[in-house]
Coordinates of C-alpha atoms and ligand atoms in Angstrom, one line a residue:
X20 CA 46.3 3.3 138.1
X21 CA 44.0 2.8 141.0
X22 CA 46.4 0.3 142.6
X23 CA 49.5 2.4 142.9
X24 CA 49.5 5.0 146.3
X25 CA 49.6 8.9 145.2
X26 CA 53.5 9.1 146.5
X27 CA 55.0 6.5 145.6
X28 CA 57.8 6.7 143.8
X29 CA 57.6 4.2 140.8
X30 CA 56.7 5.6 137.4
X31 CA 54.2 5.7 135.3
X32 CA 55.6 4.7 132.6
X33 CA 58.0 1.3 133.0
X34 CA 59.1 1.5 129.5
X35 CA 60.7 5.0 129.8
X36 CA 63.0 3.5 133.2
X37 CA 63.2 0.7 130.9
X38 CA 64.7 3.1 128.0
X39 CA 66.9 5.0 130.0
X40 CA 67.8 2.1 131.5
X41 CA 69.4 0.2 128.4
X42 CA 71.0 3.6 127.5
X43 CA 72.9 4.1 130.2
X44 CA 74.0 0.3 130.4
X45 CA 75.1 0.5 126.9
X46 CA 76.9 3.8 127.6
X47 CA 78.9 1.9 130.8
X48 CA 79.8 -0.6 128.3
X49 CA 81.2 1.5 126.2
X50 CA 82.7 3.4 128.7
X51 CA 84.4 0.3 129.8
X52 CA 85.5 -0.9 126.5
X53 CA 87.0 2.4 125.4
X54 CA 89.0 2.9 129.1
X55 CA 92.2 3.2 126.9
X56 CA 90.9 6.0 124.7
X57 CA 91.2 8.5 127.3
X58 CA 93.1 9.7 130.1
X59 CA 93.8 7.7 133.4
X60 CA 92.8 11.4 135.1
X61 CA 92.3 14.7 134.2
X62 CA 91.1 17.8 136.6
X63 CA 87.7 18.4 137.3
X64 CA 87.0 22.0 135.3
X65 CA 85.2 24.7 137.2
X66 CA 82.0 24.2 134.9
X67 CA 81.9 20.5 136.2
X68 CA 82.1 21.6 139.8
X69 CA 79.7 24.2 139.1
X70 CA 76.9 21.7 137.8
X71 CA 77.0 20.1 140.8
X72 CA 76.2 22.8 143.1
X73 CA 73.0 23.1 143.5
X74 CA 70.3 23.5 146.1
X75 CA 68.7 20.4 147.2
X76 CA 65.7 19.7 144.7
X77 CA 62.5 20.0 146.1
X78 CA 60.3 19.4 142.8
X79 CA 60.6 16.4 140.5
X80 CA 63.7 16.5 137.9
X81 CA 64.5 15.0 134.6
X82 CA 66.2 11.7 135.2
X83 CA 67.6 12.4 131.6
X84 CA 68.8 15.6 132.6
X85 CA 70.5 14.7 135.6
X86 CA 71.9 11.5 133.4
X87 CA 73.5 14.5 131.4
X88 CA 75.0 16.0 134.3
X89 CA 76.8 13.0 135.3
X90 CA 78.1 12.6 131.9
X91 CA 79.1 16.0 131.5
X92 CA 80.2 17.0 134.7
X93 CA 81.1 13.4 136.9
X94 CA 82.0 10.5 134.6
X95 CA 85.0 11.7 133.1
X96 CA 86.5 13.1 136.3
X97 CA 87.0 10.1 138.4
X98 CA 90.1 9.3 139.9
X99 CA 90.8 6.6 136.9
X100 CA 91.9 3.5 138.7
X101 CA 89.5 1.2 135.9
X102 CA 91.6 2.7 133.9
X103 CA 94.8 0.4 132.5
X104 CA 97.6 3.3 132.6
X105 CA 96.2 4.0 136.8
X106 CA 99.1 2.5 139.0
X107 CA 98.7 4.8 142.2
X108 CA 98.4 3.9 145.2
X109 CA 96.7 0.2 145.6
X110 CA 93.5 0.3 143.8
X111 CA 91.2 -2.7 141.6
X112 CA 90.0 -2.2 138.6
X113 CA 86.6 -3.5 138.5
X114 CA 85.0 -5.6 135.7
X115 CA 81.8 -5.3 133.7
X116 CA 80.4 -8.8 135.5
X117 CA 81.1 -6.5 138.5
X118 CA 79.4 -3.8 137.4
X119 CA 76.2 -5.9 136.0
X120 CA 76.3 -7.5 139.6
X121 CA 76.0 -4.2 141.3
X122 CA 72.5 -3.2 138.8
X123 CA 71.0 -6.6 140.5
X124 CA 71.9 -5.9 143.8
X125 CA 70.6 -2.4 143.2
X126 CA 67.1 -4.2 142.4
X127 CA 67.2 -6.6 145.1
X128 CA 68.3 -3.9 147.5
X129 CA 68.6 -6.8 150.3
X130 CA 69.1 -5.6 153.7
X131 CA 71.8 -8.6 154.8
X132 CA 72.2 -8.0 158.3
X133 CA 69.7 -11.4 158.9
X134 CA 66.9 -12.6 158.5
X135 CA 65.7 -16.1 156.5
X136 CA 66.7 -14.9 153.1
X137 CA 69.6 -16.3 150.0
X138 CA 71.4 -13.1 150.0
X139 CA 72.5 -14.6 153.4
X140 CA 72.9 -17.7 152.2
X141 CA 75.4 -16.6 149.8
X142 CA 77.5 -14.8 151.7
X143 CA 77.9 -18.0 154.3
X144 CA 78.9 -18.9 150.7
X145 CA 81.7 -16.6 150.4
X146 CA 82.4 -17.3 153.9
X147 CA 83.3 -20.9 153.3
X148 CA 85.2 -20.3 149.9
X149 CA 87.5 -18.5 152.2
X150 CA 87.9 -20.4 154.6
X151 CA 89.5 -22.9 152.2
X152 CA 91.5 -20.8 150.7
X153 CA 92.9 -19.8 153.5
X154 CA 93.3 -23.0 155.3
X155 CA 90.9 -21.7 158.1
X156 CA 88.6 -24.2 160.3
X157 CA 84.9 -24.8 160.2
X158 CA 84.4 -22.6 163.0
X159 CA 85.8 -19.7 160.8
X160 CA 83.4 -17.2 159.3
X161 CA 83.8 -14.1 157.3
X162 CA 81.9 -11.0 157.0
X163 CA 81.5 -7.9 154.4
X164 CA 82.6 -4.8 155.4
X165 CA 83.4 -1.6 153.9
X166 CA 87.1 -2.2 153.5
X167 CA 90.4 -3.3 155.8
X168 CA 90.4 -0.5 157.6
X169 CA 87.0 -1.7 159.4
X170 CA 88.2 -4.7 159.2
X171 CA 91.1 -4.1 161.0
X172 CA 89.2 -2.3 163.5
X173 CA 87.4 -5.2 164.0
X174 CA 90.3 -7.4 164.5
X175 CA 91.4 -5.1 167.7
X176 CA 87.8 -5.4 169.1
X177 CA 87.3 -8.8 168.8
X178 CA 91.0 -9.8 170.0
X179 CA 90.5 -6.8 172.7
X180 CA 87.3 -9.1 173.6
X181 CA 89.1 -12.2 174.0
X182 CA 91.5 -11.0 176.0
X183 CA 89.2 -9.3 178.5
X184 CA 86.0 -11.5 178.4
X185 CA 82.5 -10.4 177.4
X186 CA 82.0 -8.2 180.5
X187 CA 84.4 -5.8 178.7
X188 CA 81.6 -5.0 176.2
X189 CA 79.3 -3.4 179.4
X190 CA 82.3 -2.7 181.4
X191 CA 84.8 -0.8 178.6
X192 CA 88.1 -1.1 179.1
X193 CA 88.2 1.6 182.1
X194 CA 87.0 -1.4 184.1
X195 CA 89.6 -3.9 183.0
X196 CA 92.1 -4.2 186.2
X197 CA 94.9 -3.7 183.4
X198 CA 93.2 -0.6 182.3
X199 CA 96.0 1.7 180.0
X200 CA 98.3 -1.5 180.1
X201 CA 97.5 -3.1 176.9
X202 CA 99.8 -3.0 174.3
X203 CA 99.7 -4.0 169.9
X204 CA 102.3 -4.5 168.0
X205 CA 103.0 -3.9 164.3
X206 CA 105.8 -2.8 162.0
X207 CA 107.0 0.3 161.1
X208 CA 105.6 -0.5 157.5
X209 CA 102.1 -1.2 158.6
X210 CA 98.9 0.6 157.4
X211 CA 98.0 3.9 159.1
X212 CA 94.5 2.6 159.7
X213 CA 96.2 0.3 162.5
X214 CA 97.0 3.3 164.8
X215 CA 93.2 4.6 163.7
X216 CA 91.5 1.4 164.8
X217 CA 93.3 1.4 168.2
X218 CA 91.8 4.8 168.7
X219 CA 88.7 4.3 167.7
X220 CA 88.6 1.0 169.7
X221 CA 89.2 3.0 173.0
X222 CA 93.0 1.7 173.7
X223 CA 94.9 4.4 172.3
X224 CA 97.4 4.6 169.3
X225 CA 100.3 5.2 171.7
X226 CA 99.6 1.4 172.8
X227 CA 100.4 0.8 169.6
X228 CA 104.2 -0.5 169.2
X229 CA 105.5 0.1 166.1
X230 CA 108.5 -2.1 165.2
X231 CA 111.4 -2.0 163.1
X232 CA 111.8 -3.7 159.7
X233 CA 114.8 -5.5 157.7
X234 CA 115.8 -4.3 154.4
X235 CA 113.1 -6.0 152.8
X236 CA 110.3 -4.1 154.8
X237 CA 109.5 -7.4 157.2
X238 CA 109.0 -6.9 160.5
X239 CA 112.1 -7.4 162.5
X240 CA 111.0 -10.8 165.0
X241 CA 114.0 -10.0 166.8
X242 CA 113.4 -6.8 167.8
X243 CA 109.5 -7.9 168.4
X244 CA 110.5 -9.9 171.1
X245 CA 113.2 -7.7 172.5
X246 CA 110.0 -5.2 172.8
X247 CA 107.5 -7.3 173.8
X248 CA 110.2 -8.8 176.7
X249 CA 110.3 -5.3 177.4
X250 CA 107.2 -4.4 177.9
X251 CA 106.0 -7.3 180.2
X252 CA 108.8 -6.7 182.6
X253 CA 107.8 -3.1 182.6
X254 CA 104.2 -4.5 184.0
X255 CA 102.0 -3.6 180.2
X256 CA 100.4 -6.8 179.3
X257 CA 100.5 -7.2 175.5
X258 CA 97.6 -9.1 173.5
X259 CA 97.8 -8.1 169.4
X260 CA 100.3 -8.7 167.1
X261 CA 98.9 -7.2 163.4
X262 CA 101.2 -8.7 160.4
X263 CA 101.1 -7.1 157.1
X264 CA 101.1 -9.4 154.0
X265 CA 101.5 -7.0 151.6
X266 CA 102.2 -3.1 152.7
X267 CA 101.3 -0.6 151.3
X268 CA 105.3 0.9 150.5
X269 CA 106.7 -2.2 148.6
X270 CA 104.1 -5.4 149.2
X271 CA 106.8 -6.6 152.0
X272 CA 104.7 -10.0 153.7
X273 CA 105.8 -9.9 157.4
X274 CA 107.5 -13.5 158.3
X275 CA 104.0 -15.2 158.9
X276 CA 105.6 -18.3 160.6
X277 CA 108.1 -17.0 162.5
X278 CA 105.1 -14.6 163.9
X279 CA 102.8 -16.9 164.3
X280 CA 105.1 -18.7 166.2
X281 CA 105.8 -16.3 168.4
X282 CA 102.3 -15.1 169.3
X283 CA 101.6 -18.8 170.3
X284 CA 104.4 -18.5 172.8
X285 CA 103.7 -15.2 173.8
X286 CA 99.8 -15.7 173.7
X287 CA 99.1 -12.8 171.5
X288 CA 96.1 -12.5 169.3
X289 CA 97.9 -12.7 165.5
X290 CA 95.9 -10.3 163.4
X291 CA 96.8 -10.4 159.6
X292 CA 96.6 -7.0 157.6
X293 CA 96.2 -8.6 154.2
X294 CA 94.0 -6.1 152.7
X295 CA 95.5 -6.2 148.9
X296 CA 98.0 -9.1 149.4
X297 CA 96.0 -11.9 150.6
X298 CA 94.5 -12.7 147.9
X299 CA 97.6 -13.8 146.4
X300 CA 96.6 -17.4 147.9
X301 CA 94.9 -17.2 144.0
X302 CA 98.2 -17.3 142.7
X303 CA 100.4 -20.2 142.3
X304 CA 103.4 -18.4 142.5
X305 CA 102.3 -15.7 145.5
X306 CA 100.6 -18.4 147.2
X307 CA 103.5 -19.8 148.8
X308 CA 104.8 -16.3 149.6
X309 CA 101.8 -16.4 152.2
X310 CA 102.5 -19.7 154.0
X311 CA 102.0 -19.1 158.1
X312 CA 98.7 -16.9 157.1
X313 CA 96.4 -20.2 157.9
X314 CA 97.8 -19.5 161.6
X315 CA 95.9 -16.2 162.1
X316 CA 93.8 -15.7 164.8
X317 CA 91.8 -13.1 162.1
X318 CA 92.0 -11.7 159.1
X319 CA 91.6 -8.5 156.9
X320 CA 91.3 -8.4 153.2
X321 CA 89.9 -6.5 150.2
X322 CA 87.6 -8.1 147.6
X323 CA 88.1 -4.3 145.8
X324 CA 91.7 -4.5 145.6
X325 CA 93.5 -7.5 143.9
X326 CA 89.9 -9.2 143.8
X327 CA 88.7 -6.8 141.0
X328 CA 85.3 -7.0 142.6
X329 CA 84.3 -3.1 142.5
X330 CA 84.3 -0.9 145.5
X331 CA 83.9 -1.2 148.3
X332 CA 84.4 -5.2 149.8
X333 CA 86.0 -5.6 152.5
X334 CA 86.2 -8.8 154.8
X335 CA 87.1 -9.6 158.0
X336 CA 87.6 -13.6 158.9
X337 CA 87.8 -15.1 162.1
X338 CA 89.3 -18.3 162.3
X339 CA 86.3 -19.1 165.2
X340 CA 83.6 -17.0 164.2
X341 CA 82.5 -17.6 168.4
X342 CA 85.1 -14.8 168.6
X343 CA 83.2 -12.4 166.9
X344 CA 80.0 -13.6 168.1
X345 CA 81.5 -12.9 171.4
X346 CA 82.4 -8.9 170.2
X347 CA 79.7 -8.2 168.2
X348 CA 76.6 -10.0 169.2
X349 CA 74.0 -8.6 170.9
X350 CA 73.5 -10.3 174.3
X351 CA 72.0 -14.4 173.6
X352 CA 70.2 -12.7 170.7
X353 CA 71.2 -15.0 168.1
X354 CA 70.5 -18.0 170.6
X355 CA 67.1 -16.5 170.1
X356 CA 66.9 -16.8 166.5
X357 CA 63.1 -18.3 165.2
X358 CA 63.4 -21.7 164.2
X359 CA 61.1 -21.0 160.8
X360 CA 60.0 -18.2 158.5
X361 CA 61.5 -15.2 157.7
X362 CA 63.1 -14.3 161.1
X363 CA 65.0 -17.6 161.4
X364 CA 68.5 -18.4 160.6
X365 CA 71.2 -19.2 162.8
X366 CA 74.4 -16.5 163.2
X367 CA 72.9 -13.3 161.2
X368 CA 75.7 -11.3 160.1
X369 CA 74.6 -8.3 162.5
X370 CA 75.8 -10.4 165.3
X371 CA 79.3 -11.2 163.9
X372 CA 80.2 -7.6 163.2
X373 CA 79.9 -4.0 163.8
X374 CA 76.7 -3.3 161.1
X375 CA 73.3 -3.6 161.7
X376 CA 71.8 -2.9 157.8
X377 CA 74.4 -4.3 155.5
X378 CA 74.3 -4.2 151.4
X379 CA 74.7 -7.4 149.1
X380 CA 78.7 -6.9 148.6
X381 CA 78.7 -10.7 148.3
X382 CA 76.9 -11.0 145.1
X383 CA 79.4 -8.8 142.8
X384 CA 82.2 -11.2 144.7
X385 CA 80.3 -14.4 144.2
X386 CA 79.5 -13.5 140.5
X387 CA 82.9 -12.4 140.2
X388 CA 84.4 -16.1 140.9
X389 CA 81.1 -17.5 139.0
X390 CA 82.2 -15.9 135.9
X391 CA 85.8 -15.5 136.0
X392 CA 86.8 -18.4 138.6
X393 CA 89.2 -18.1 140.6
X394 CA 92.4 -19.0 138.4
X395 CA 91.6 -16.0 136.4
X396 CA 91.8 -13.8 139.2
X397 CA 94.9 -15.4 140.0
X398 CA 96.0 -15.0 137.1
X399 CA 95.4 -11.1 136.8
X400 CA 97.6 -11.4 139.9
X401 CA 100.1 -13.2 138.6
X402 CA 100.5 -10.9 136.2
X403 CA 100.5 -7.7 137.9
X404 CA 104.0 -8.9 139.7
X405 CA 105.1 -10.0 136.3
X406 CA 104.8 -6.0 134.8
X407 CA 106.1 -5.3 138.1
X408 CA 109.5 -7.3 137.8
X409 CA 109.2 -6.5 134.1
X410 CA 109.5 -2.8 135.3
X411 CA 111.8 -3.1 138.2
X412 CA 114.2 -4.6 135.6
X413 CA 113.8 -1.7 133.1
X414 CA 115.0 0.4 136.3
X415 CA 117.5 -1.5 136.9
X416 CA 118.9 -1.6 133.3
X417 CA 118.7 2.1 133.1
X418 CA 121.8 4.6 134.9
X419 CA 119.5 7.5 135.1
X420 CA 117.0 5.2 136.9
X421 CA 117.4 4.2 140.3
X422 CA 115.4 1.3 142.5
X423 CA 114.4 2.2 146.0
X424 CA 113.2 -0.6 147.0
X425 CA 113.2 -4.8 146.6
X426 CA 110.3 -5.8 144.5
X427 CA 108.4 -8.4 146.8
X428 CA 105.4 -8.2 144.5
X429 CA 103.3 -5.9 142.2
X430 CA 105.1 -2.8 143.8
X431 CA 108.0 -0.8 142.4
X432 CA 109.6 2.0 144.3
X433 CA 112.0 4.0 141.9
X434 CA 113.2 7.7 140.6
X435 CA 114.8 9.3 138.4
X436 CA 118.2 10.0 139.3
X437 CA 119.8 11.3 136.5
X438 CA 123.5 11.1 135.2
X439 CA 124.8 13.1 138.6
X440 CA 122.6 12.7 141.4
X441 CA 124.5 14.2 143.7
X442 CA 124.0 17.7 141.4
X443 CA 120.3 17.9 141.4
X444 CA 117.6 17.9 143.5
X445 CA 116.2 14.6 143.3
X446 CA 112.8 14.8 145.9
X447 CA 111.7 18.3 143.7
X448 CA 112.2 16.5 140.1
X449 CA 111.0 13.6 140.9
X450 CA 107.7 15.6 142.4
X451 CA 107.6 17.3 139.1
X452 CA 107.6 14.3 137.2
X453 CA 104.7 12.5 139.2
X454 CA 102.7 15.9 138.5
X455 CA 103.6 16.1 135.0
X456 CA 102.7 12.3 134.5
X457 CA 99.4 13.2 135.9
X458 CA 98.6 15.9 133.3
X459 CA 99.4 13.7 130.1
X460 CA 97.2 11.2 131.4
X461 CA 99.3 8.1 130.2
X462 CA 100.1 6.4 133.2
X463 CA 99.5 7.7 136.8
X464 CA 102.2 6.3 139.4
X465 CA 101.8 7.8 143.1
X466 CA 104.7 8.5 145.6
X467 CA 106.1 7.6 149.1
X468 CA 109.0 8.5 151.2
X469 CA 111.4 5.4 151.3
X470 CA 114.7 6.1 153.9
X471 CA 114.1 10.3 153.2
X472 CA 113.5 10.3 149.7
X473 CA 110.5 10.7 147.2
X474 CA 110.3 8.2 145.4
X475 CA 107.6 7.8 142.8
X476 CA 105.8 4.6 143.4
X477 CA 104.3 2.5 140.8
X478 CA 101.6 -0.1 142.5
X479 CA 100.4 -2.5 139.8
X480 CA 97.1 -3.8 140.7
X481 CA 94.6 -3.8 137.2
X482 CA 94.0 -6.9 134.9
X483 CA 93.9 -4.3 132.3
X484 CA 97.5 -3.3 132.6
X485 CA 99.7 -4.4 130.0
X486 CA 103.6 -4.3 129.4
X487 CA 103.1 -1.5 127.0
X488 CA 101.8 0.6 130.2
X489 CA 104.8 -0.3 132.0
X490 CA 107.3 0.6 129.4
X491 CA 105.6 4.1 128.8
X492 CA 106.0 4.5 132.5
X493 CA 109.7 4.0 132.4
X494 CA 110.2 5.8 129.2
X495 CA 108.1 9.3 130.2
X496 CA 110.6 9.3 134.0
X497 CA 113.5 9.1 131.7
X498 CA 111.9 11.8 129.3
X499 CA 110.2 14.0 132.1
X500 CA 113.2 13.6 134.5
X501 CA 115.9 14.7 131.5
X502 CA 114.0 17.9 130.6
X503 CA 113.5 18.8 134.5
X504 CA 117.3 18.0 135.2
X505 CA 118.7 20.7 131.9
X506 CA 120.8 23.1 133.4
X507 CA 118.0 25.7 131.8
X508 CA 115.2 24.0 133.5
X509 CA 117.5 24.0 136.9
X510 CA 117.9 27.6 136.6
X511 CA 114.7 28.9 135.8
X512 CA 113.0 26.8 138.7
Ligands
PLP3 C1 94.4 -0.6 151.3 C2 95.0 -1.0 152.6 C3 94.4 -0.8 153.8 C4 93.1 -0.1 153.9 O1 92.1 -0.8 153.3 P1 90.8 0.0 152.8 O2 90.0 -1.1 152.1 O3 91.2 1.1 152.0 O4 90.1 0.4 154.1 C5 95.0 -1.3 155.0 N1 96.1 -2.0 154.9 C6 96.8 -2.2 153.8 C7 98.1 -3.0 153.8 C8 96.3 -1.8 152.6 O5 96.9 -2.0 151.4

């Protein structure tokens, strides 16, 4: 083995990796297959966390050995959300093409920040897929990025950039004339990482206005002008509106037109926070639900979330991509592009966003419509807001179940209220229930505050879910919230 450098670190022996190799796929597979045989979560046990800590290796390992660790100690502890029963918080499943997609991206191990290479290519790809989904121009272009919350970030840079010019990029925002007088808006309902990216992005989360939303959790455009009226006779100069389609509470979709609408008249940037929702345009019947979202200035979505593509893949879309060349791009450099070989290529995704390196997120997302297509993913989506009405009508048909919210889409807000709700103490039961759900291990709901009160939260986002799941959702409430509301178990808590 004359040929191969002392320290490098391929082995010896291809047809061991090879081995190991087809074991552990095999093993994923099955792993996959049999998601129903165990629980959606259980607790990590002191052993398992225990295995893990250890000093940093300095000599070689096993790779079987550590291979057993993982099994033993990491792949049944995960947080579950393959897993059909998992309806917490808003999470995708993943599939197996997405898996198989991740082992070739792992062997590629592309570097897509630029350069004269496919892996580009098929991004630009997935750039132009969405762009007609979406109803975008030419000009638009999307990126990968880790997930909305960059992508939102990015969306108050670049529309903080438009606003203020290039200069601001070498000046920051302390040189702006206007400096501390910019003001966002976005809905009481919005994301948290909204407030984040106007911190990280210099301008401050109390810039941020956050206004108030009807009974169906859509921004109020009433009181959006009202504030934003407000605000300019009190001398701030307001440039972003963010809409949510989909939050997080109850998948409430902000009145896109009306908005849109109004940030033309008011010439405000019109962000869209669509990171699970968005990709409803799949979906015949959400689709529509999502008119006014072709009006956006930019957009942020998940692949990860209602895309099933696994984690993470995030996007962030500009609707003219000169915007984010504008924010992102180093000065001329991709005016300065080679014209052949390997260095050439016009707009390199390094200049259209924050990253530099960048993984291959677009080939599990590009597989994932190659082998599915994109009906099927619609249809997953479709379906997901059919358990969810499925379920919100089990609630409804039930007097010890109470709804807390409208059902816009795959989201139900609900508790257990018992026979006398005015006797018991609904927040601590229902708390109990969502922790006793999460020991069984048949379903796993999370929670929110709606209007004061807990209310256990059931966010239906897998392909694998089926009405079965639902049902044994509303059954073990009823169940768990009957035994927690006896007078005995009232007066020994
Ligand atoms: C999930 C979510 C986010 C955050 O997205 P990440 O991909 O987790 O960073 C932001 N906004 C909404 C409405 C979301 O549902």
């Amino acid at each position: 083995m004359a040929d191969r450098p002392a320290t490098t670190l391929d082995p010896d022996d291809w047809d061991a990796v090879r081995a190991l190799g087809h074991r552990m796929l095999d093993d994923m597979v099955d792993h996959l297959a049999g998601l129903r045989t165990r629980p959606v979560w259980q607790p990590m046990p002191p052993e398992a966390r225990e295995a893990l800590r250890q000093p940093l290796p300095r000599a070689p390992g096993s790779l079987e050995a550590a291979y057993e660790t993982l099994q033993d100690a990491v792949i049944p502890y995960t947080a579950g959300n393959p897993h059909p029963g998992f309806m917490g918080w808003v999470q995708g499943a993943g599939t197996p093409v997405g898996m198989l997609a991740e082992l070739i991206a792992g062997a590629l191990n592309a570097n897509v920040g630029g350069r004269n290479q496919a892996p580009v290519e098929l991004e630009h790809q997935v750039s132009h897929w969405m762009a007609g989904l979406f109803g975008f121009p030419q000009a638009a272009r999307g990126i990968f990025v880790t997930g909305t919350s960059i992508a939102n970030f990015m969306g108050v840079v670049v529309a903080r950039t438009a606003l203020l010019g290039r200069e601001v990029r070498a000046r920051g925002l302390a040189g702006d004339p206007g400096h501390g007088k910019l003001r966002a808006y976005t809905s009481s309902e919005a994301h948290g990482c909204i407030a984040k990216a106007m911190e990280m992005a210099g301008l401050g989360s109390d810039a941020l206005r956050r206004i108030d939303v009807d009974g169906d959790g859509r921004m109020r455009v009433d009181d959006l002008r009202a504030q934003v009226e407000a605000d300019r006779r009190a001398g701030f100069k307001p440039f972003l509106l963010v809409a949510t389609a989909g939050t997080v509470n109850t998948g409430a979709i902000d009145p896109l037109p009306q908005l849109a609408d109004f940030a033309r008249e008011q010439d405000l940037w019109l962000h869209v926070d669509g990171a699970y929702a968005a990709l409803g345009m799949l979906a015949p019947d959400v689709a529509p639900l999502l008119a006014g979202i072709e009006r956006a200035d930019s957009l942020a979505f998940d692949f990860h979330k209602w895309g099933q593509v696994p984690y993470d893949a995030g996007y962030f879309m500009a609707r003219d991509r000169a915007h984010m060349l504008d924010a992102f791009a180093a000065p001329a450099a991709y005016l300065r592009r080679a014209e052949r070989g390997l260095a050439a290529g016009d707009a390199w995704p390094c200049d259209l966003g924050p990253d530099l390196s960048r993984g291959f997120r677009a080939l599990k997302t590009w597989l994932t419509f190659q082998a599915y297509g994109a009906d099927a993913i619609g249809a997953a989506i479709s379906h997901t807001c059919a358990l969810a009405r499925r379920l919100c009508a089990r609630v409804q048909a039930e007097p010890e179940l109470e709804l807390l919210a409208p059902v816009a889409l795959n989201v139900v807000c609900f508790r257990y209220a018992g026979a006398d709700a005015e006797a018991l103490d609904l927040d601590r039961i229902n708390r109990e229930i969502v922790l006793a759900l999460y020991d069984e291990g048949r379903v796993a709901p999370s929670s929110t505050e709606l209007a004061g009160r807990y209310a256990i939260r059931a966010a239906i986002v897998n392909h694998r879910t089926r009405e079965d799941d639902v049902d044994a959702l509303a059954e073990a409430v009823l169940r768990l919230g009957r035994r927690l509301s006896s007078p005995n178990h009232q007066e020994s808590a």
